[in-house]
Short mmCIF file of N, CA and C in Angstrom, two decimals:
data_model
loop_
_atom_site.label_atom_id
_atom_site.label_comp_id
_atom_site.label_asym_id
_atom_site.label_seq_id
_atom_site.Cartn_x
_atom_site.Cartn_y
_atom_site.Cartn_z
N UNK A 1 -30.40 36.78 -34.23
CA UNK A 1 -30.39 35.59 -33.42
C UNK A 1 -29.00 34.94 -33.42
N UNK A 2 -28.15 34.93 -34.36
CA UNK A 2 -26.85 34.23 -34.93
C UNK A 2 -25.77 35.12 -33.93
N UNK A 3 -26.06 36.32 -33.82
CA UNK A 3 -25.21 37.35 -33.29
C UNK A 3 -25.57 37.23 -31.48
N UNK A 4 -27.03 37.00 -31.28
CA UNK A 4 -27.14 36.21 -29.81
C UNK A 4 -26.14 35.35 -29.51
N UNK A 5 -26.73 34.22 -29.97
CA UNK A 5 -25.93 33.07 -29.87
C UNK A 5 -24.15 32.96 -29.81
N UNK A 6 -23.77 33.52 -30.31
CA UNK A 6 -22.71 33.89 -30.92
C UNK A 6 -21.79 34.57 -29.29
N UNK A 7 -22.85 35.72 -29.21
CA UNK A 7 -22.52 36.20 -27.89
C UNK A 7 -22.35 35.29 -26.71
N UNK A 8 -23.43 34.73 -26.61
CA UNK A 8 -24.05 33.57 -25.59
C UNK A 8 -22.78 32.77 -25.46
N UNK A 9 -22.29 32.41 -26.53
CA UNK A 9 -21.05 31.04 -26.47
C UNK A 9 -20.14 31.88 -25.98
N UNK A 10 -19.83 32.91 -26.61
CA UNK A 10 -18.48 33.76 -26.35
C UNK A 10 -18.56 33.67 -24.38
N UNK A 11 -19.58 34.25 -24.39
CA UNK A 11 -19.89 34.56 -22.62
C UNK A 11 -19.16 33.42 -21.99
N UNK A 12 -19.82 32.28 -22.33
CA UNK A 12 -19.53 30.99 -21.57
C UNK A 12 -18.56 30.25 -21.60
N UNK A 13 -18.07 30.87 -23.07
CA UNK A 13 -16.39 30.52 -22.93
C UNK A 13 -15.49 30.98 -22.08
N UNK A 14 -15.83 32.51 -22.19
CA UNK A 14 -14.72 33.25 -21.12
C UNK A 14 -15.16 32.79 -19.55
N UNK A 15 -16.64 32.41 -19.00
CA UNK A 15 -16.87 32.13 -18.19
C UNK A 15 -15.67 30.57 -17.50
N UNK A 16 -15.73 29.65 -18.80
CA UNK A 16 -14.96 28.43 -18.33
C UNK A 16 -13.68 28.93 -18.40
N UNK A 17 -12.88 29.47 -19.12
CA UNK A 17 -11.76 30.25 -18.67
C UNK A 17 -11.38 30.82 -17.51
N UNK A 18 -12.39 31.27 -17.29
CA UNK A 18 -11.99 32.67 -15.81
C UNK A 18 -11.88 31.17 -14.58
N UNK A 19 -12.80 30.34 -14.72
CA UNK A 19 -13.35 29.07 -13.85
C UNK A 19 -11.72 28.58 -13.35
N UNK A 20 -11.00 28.09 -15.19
CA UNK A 20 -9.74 27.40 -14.87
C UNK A 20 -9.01 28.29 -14.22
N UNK A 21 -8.87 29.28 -14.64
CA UNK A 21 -7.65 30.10 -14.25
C UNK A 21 -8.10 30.21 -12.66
N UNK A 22 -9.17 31.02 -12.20
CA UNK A 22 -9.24 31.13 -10.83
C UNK A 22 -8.84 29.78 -9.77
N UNK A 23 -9.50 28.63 -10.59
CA UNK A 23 -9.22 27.33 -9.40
C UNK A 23 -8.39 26.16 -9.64
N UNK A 24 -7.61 27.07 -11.05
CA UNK A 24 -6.24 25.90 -11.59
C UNK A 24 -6.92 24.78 -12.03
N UNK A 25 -6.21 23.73 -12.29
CA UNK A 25 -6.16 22.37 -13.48
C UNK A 25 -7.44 21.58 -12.65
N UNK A 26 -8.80 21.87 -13.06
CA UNK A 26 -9.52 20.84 -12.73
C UNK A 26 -9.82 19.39 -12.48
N UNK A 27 -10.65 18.62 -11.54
CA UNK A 27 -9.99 17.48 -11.09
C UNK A 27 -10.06 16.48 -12.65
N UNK A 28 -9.91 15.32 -12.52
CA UNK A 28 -10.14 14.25 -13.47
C UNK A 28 -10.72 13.26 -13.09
N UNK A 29 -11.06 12.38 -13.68
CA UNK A 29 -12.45 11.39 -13.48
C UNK A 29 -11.32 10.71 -12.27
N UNK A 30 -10.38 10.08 -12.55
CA UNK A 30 -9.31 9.51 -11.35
C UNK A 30 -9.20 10.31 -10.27
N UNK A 31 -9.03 11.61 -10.14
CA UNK A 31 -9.27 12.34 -9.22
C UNK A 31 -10.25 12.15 -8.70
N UNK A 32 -11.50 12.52 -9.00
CA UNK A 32 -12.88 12.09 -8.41
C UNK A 32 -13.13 11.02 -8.01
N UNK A 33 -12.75 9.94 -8.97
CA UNK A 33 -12.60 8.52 -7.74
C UNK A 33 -12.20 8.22 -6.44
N UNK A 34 -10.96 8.64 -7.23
CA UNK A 34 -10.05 8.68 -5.50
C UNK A 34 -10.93 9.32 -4.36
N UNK A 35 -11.24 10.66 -4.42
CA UNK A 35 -11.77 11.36 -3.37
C UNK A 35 -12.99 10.81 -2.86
N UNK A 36 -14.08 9.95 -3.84
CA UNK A 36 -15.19 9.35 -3.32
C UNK A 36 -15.21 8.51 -2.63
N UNK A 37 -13.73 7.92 -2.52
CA UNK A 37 -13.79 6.79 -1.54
C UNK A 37 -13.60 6.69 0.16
N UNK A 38 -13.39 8.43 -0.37
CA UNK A 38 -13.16 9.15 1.60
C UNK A 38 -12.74 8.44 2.18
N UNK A 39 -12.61 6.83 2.81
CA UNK A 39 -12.07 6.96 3.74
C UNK A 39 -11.32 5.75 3.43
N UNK A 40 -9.62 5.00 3.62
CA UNK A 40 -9.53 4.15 3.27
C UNK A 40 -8.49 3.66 4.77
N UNK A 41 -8.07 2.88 4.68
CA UNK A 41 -7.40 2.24 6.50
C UNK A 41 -6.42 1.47 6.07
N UNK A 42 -5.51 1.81 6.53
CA UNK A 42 -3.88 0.92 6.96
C UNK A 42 -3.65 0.26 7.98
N UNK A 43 -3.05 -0.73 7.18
CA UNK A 43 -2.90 -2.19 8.04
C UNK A 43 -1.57 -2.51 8.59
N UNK A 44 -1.22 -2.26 9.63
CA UNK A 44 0.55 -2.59 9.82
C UNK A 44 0.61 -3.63 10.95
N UNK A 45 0.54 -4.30 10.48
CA UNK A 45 1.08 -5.85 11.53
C UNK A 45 2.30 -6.50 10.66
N UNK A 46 2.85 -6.38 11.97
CA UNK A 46 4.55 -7.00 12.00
C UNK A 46 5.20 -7.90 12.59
N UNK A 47 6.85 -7.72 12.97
CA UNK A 47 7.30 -7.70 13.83
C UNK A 47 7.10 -7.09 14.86
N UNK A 48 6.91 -5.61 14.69
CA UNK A 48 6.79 -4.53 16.11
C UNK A 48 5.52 -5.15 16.54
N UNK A 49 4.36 -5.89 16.03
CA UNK A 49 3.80 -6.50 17.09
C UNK A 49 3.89 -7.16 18.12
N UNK A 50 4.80 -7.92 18.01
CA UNK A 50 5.42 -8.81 19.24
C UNK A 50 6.40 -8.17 19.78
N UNK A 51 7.10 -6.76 19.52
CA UNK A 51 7.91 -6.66 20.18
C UNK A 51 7.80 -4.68 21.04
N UNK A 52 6.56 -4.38 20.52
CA UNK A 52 6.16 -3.06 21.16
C UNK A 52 7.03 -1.94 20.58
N UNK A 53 8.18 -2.26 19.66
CA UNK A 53 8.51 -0.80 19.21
C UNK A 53 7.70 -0.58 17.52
N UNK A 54 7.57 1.43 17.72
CA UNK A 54 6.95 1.52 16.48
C UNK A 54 7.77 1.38 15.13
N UNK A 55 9.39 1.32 15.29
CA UNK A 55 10.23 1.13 14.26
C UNK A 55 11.02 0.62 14.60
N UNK A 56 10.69 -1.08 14.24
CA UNK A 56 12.30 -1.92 14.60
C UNK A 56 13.71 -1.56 14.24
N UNK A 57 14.39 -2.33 14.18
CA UNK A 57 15.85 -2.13 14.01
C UNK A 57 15.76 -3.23 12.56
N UNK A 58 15.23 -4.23 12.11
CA UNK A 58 15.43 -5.31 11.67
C UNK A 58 16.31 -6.36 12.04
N UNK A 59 15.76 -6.28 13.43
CA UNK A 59 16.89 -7.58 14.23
C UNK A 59 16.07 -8.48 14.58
N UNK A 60 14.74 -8.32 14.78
CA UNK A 60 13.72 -9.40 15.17
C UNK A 60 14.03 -10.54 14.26
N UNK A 61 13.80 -11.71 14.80
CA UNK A 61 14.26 -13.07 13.84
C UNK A 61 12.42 -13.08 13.28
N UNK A 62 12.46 -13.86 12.17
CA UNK A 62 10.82 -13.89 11.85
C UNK A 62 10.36 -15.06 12.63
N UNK A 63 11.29 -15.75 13.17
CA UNK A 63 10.83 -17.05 14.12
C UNK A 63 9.82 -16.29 15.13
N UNK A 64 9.78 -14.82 15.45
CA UNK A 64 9.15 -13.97 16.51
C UNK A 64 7.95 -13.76 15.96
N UNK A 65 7.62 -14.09 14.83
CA UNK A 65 6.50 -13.45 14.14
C UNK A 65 5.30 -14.81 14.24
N UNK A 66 4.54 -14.64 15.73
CA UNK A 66 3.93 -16.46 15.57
C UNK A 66 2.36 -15.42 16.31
N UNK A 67 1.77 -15.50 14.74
CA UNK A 67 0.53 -15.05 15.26
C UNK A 67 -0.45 -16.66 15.16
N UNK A 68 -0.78 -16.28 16.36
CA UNK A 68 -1.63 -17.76 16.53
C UNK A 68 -3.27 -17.67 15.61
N UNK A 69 -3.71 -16.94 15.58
CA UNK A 69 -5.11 -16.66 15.03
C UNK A 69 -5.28 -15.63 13.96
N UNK A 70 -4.80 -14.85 13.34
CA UNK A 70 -4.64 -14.05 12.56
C UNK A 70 -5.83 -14.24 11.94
N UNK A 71 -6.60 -13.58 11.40
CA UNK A 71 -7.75 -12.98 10.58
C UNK A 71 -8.09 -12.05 9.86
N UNK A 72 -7.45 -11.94 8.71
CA UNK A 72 -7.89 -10.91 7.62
C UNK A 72 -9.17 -10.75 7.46
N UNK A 73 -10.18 -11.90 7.46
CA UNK A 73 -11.72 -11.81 6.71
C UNK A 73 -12.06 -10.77 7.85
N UNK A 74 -11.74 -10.93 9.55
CA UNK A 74 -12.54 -10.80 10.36
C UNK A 74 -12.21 -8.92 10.43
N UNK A 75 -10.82 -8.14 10.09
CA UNK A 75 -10.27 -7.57 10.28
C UNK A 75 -10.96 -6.35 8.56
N UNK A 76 -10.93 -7.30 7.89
CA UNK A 76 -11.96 -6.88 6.51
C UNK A 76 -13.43 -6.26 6.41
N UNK A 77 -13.75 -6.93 7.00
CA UNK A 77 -15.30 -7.05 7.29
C UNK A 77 -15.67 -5.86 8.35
N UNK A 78 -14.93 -6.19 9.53
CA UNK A 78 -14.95 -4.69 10.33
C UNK A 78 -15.09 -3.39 9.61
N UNK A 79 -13.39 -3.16 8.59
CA UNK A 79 -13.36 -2.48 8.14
C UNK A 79 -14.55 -1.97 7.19
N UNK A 80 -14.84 -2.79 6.37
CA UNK A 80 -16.11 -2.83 5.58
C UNK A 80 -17.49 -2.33 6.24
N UNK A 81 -17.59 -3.09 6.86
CA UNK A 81 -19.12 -2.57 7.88
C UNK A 81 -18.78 -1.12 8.64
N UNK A 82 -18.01 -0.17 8.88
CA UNK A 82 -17.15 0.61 9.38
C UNK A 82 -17.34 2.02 7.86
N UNK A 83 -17.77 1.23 6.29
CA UNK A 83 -17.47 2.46 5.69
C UNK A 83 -16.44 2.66 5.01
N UNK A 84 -15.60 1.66 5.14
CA UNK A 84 -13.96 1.63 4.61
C UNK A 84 -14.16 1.04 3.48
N UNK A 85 -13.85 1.56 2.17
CA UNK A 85 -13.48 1.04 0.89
C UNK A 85 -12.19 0.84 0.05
N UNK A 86 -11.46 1.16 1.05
CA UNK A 86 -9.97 0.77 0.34
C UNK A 86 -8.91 0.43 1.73
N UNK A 87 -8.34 -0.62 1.25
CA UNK A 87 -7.31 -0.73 2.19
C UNK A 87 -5.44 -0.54 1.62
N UNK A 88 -4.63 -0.11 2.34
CA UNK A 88 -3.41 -0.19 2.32
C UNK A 88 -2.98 -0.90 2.93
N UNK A 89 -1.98 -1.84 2.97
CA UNK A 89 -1.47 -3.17 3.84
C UNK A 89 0.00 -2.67 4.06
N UNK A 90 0.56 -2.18 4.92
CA UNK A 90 2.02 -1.94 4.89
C UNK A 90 2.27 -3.67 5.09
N UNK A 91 3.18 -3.57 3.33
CA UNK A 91 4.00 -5.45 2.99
C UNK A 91 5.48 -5.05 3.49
N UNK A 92 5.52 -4.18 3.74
CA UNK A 92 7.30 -3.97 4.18
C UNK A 92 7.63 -2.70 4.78
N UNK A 93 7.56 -2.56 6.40
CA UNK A 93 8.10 -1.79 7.34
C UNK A 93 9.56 -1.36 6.83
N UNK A 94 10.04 -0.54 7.37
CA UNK A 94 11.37 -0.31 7.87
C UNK A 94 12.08 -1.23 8.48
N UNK A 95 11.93 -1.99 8.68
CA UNK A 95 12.52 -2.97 9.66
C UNK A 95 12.81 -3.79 8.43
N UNK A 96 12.17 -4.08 7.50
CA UNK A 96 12.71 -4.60 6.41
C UNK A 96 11.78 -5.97 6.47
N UNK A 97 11.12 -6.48 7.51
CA UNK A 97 10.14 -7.76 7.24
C UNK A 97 9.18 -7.92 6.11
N UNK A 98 9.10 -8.62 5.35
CA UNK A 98 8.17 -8.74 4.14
C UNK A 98 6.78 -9.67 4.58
N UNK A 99 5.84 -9.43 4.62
CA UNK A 99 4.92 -10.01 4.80
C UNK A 99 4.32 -11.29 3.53
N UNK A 100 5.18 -11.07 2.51
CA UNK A 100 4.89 -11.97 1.82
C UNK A 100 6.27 -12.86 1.38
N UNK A 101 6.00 -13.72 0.59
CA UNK A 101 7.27 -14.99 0.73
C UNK A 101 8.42 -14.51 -0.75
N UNK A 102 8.64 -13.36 -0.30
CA UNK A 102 10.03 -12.72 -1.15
C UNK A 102 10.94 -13.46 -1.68
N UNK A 103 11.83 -13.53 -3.02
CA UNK A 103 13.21 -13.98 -3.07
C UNK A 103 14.24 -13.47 -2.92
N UNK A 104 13.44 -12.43 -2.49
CA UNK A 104 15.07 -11.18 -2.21
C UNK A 104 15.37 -10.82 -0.94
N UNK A 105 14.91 -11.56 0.21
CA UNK A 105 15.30 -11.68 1.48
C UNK A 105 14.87 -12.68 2.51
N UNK A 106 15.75 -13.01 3.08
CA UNK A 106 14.99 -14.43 3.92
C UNK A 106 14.38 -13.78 4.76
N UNK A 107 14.77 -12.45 4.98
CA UNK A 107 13.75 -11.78 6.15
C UNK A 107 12.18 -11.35 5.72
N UNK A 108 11.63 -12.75 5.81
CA UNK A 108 10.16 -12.37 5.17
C UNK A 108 9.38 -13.98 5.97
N UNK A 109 7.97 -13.60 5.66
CA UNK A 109 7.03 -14.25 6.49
C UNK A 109 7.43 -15.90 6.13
N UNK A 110 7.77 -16.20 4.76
CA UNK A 110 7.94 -17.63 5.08
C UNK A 110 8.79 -18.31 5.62
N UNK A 111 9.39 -17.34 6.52
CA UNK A 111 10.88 -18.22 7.20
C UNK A 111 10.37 -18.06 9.03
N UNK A 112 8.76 -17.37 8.84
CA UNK A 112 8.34 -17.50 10.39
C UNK A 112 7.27 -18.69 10.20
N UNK A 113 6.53 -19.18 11.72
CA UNK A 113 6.01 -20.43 11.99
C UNK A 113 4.45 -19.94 11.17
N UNK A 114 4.18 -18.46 10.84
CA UNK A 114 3.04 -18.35 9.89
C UNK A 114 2.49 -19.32 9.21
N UNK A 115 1.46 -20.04 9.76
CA UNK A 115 0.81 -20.77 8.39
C UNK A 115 2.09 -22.12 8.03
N UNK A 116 2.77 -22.16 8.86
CA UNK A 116 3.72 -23.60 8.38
C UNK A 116 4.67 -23.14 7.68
N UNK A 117 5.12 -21.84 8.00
CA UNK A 117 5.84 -21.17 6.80
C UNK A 117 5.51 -21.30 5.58
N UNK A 118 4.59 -21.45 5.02
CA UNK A 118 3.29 -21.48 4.16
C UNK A 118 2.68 -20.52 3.37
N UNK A 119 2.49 -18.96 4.89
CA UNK A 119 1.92 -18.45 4.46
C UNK A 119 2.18 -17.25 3.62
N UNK A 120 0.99 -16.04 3.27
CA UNK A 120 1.42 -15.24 2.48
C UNK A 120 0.22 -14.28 3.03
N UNK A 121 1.13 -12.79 3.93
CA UNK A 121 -0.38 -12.39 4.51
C UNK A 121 -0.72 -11.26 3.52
N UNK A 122 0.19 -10.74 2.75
CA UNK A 122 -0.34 -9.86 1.78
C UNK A 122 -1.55 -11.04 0.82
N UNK A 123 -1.03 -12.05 0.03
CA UNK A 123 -2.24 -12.66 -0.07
C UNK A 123 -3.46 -12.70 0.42
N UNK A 124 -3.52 -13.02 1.87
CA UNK A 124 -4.65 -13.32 2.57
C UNK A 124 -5.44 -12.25 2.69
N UNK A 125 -4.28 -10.68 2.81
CA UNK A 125 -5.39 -9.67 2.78
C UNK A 125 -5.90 -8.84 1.42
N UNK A 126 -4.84 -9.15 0.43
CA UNK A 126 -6.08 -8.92 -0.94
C UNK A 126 -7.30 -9.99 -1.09
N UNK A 127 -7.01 -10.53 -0.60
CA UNK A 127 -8.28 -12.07 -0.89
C UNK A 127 -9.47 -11.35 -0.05
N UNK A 128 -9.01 -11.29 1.39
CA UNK A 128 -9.99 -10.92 1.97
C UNK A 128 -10.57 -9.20 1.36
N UNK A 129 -10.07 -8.47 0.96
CA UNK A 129 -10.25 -7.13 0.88
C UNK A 129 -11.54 -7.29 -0.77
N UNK A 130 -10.93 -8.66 -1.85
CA UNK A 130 -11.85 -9.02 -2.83
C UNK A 130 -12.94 -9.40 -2.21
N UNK A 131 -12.98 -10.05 -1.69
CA UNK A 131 -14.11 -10.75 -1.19
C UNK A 131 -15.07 -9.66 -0.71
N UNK A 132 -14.87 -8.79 0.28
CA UNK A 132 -15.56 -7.66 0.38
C UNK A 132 -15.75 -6.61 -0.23
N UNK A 133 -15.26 -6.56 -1.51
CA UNK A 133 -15.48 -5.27 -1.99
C UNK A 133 -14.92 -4.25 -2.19
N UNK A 134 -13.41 -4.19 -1.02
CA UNK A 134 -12.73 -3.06 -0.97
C UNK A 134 -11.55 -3.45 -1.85
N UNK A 135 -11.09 -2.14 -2.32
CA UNK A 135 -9.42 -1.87 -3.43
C UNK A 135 -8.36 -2.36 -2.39
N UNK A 136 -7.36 -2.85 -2.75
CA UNK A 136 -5.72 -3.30 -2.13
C UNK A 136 -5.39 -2.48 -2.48
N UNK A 137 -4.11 -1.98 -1.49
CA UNK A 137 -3.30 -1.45 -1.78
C UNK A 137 -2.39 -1.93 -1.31
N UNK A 138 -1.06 -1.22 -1.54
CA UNK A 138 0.55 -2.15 -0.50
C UNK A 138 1.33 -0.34 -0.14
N UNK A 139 1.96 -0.59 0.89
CA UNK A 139 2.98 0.36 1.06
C UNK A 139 4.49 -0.51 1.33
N UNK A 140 5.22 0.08 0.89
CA UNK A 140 6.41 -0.86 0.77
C UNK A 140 7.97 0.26 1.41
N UNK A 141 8.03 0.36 2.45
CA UNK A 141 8.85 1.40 2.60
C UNK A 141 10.61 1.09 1.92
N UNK A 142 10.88 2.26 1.25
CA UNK A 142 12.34 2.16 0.84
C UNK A 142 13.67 1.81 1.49
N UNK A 143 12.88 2.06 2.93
CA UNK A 143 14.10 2.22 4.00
C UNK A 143 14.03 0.79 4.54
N UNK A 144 15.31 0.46 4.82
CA UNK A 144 15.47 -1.31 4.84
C UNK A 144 16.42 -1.58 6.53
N UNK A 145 16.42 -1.94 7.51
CA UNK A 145 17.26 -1.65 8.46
C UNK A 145 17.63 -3.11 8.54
N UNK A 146 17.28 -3.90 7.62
CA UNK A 146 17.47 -5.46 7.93
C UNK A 146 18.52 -5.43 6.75
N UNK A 147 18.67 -5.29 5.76
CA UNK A 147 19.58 -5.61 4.47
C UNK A 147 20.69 -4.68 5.04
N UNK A 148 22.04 -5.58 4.76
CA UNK A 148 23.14 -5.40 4.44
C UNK A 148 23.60 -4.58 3.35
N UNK A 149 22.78 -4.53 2.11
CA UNK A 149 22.91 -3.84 0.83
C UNK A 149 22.35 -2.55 1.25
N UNK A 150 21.33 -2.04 2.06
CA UNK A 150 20.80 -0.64 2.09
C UNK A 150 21.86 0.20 1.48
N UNK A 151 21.25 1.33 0.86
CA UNK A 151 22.13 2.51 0.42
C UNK A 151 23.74 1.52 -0.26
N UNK A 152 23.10 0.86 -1.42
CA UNK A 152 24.01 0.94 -2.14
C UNK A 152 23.40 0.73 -3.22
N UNK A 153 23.67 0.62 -4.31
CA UNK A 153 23.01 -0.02 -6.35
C UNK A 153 22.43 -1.32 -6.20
N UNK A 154 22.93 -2.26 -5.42
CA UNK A 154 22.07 -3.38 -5.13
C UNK A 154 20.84 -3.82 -4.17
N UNK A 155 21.23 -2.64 -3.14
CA UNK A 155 20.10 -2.64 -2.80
C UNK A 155 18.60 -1.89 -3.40
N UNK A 156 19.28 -1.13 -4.10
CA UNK A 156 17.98 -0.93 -5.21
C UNK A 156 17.47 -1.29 -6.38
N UNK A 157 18.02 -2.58 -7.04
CA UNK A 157 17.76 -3.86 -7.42
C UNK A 157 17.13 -4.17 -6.56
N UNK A 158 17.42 -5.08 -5.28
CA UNK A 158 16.41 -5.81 -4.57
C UNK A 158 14.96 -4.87 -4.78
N UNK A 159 15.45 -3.44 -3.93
CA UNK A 159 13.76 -2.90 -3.79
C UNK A 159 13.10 -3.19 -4.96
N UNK A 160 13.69 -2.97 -6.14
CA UNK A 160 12.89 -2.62 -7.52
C UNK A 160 12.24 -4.27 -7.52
N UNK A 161 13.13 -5.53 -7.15
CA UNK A 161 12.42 -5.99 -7.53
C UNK A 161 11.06 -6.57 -6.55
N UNK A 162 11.17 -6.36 -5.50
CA UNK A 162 10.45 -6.76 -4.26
C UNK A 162 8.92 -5.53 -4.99
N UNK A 163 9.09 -4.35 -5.17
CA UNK A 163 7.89 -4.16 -6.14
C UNK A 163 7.09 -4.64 -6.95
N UNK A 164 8.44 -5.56 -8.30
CA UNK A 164 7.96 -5.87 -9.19
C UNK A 164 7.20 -7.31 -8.58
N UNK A 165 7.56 -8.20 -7.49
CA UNK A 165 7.01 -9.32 -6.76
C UNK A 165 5.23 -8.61 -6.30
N UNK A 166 5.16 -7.26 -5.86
CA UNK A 166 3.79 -6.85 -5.48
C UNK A 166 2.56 -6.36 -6.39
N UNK A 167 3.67 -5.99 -7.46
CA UNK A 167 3.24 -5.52 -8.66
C UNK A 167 2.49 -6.58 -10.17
N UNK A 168 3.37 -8.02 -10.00
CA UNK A 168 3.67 -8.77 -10.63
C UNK A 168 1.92 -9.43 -11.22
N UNK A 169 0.86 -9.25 -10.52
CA UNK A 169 -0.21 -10.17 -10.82
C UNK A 169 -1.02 -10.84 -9.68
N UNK A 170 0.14 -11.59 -9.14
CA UNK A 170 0.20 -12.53 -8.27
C UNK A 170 -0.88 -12.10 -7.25
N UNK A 171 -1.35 -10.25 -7.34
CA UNK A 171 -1.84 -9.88 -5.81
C UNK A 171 -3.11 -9.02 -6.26
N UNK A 172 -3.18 -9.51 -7.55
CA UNK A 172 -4.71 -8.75 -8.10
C UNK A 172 -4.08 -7.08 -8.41
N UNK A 173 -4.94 -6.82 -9.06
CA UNK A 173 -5.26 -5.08 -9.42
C UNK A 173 -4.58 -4.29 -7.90
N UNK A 174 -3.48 -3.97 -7.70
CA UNK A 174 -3.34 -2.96 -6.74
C UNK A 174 -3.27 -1.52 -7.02
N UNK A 175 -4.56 -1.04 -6.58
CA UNK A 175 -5.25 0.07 -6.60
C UNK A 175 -4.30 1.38 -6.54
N UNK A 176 -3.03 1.53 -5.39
CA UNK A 176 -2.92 2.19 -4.43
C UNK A 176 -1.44 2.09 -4.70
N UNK A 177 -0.07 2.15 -4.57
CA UNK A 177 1.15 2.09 -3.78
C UNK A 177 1.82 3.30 -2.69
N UNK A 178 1.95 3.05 -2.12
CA UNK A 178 2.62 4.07 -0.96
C UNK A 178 3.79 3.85 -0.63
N UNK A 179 4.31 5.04 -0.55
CA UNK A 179 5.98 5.10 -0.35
C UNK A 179 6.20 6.47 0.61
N UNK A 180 7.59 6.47 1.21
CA UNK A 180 7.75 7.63 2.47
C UNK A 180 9.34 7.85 2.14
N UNK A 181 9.22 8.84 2.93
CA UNK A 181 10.57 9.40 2.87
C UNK A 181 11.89 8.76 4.21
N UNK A 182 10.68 8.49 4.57
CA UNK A 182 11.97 7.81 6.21
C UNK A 182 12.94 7.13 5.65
N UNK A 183 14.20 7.14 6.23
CA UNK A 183 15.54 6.85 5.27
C UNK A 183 16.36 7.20 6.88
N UNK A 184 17.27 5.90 7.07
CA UNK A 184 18.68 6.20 8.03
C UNK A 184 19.75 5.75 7.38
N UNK A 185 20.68 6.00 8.08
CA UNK A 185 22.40 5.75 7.99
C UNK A 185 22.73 6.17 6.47
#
């Protein structure tokens, strides 16, 4: 019976062996999360809203940025009823606009008529995204067409710290960060 058994394990060992090797490094409980959430939706409202291109220049003044009605809950909730459990919020295009009230560039939402210059829409949409249920995320692109510093050591200070501003608390548990390769001059 000892010499069964014995066999039996051996079998099922080489069986989980042959398993890894044939289908490589199996997933992890984080892995499996991620994938259960199938489907998650990006949010990019900008500048290029008011102005119809898909990649500004960073010349738009944020004075251009005058959304009269804006609605995260309503824009949430869709998403939500829709199946969507995670959202990504692009907080910083290429164009270099920050959707939230930055110290590392005036080119950001509180220097537009938003909310009284007030507002903070990455705020508004983790709030709304808590409220329903779904994970935040932020995408923050590297590529800056508004800063003067791009492609130099200080401008990657600023980025690092315009992270550490998304990163900081201030915006709840962010689930998610996204980053791209798009890069000029």
């Amino acid at each position: 019976m000892k010499k069964m058994l014995f066999a039996v394990l051996c079998g099922f060992c080489a069986v989980c062996s042959a398993a890894s090797d044939t289908y490589g490094t199996l997933p992890t409980k984080a892995h499996l999360r991620y994938h259960k959430r199938e489907i998650i939706a990006i949010v990019h409202w900008g500048p290029n809203t008011y102005t119809g291109q898909e990649w500004g220049f960073g010349n738009v003044p944020p004075s251009r940025v005058t959304p009269d009605s804006l609605d995260p809950e309503q824009w949430v909730k869709a998403m939500a009823d829709g199946g969507i459990r995670a959202v990504v919020l692009v907080a910083k295009h290429h164009d270099g606009f920050c959707l939230w009230p930055t110290k590392t560039t005036e080119h950001n939402i509180s220097k537009s008529p938003f909310r009284g210059g007030k507002g903070d829409y990455v705020k508004e949409m983790e709030q709304a995204c808590r409220r329903a249920g779904l994970k935040f995320g932020v995408y923050v692109s590297p590529w800056d067409r508004n800063s003067a510093h791009y492609a130099t050591p200080t401008y990657v200070e600023l980025y690092h710290a315009q992270i550490k501003e998304l990163l900081s608390g201030d915006y709840g548990e962010v689930f998610e960060m996204w980053f791209d390769g798009a890069r000029g001059g």
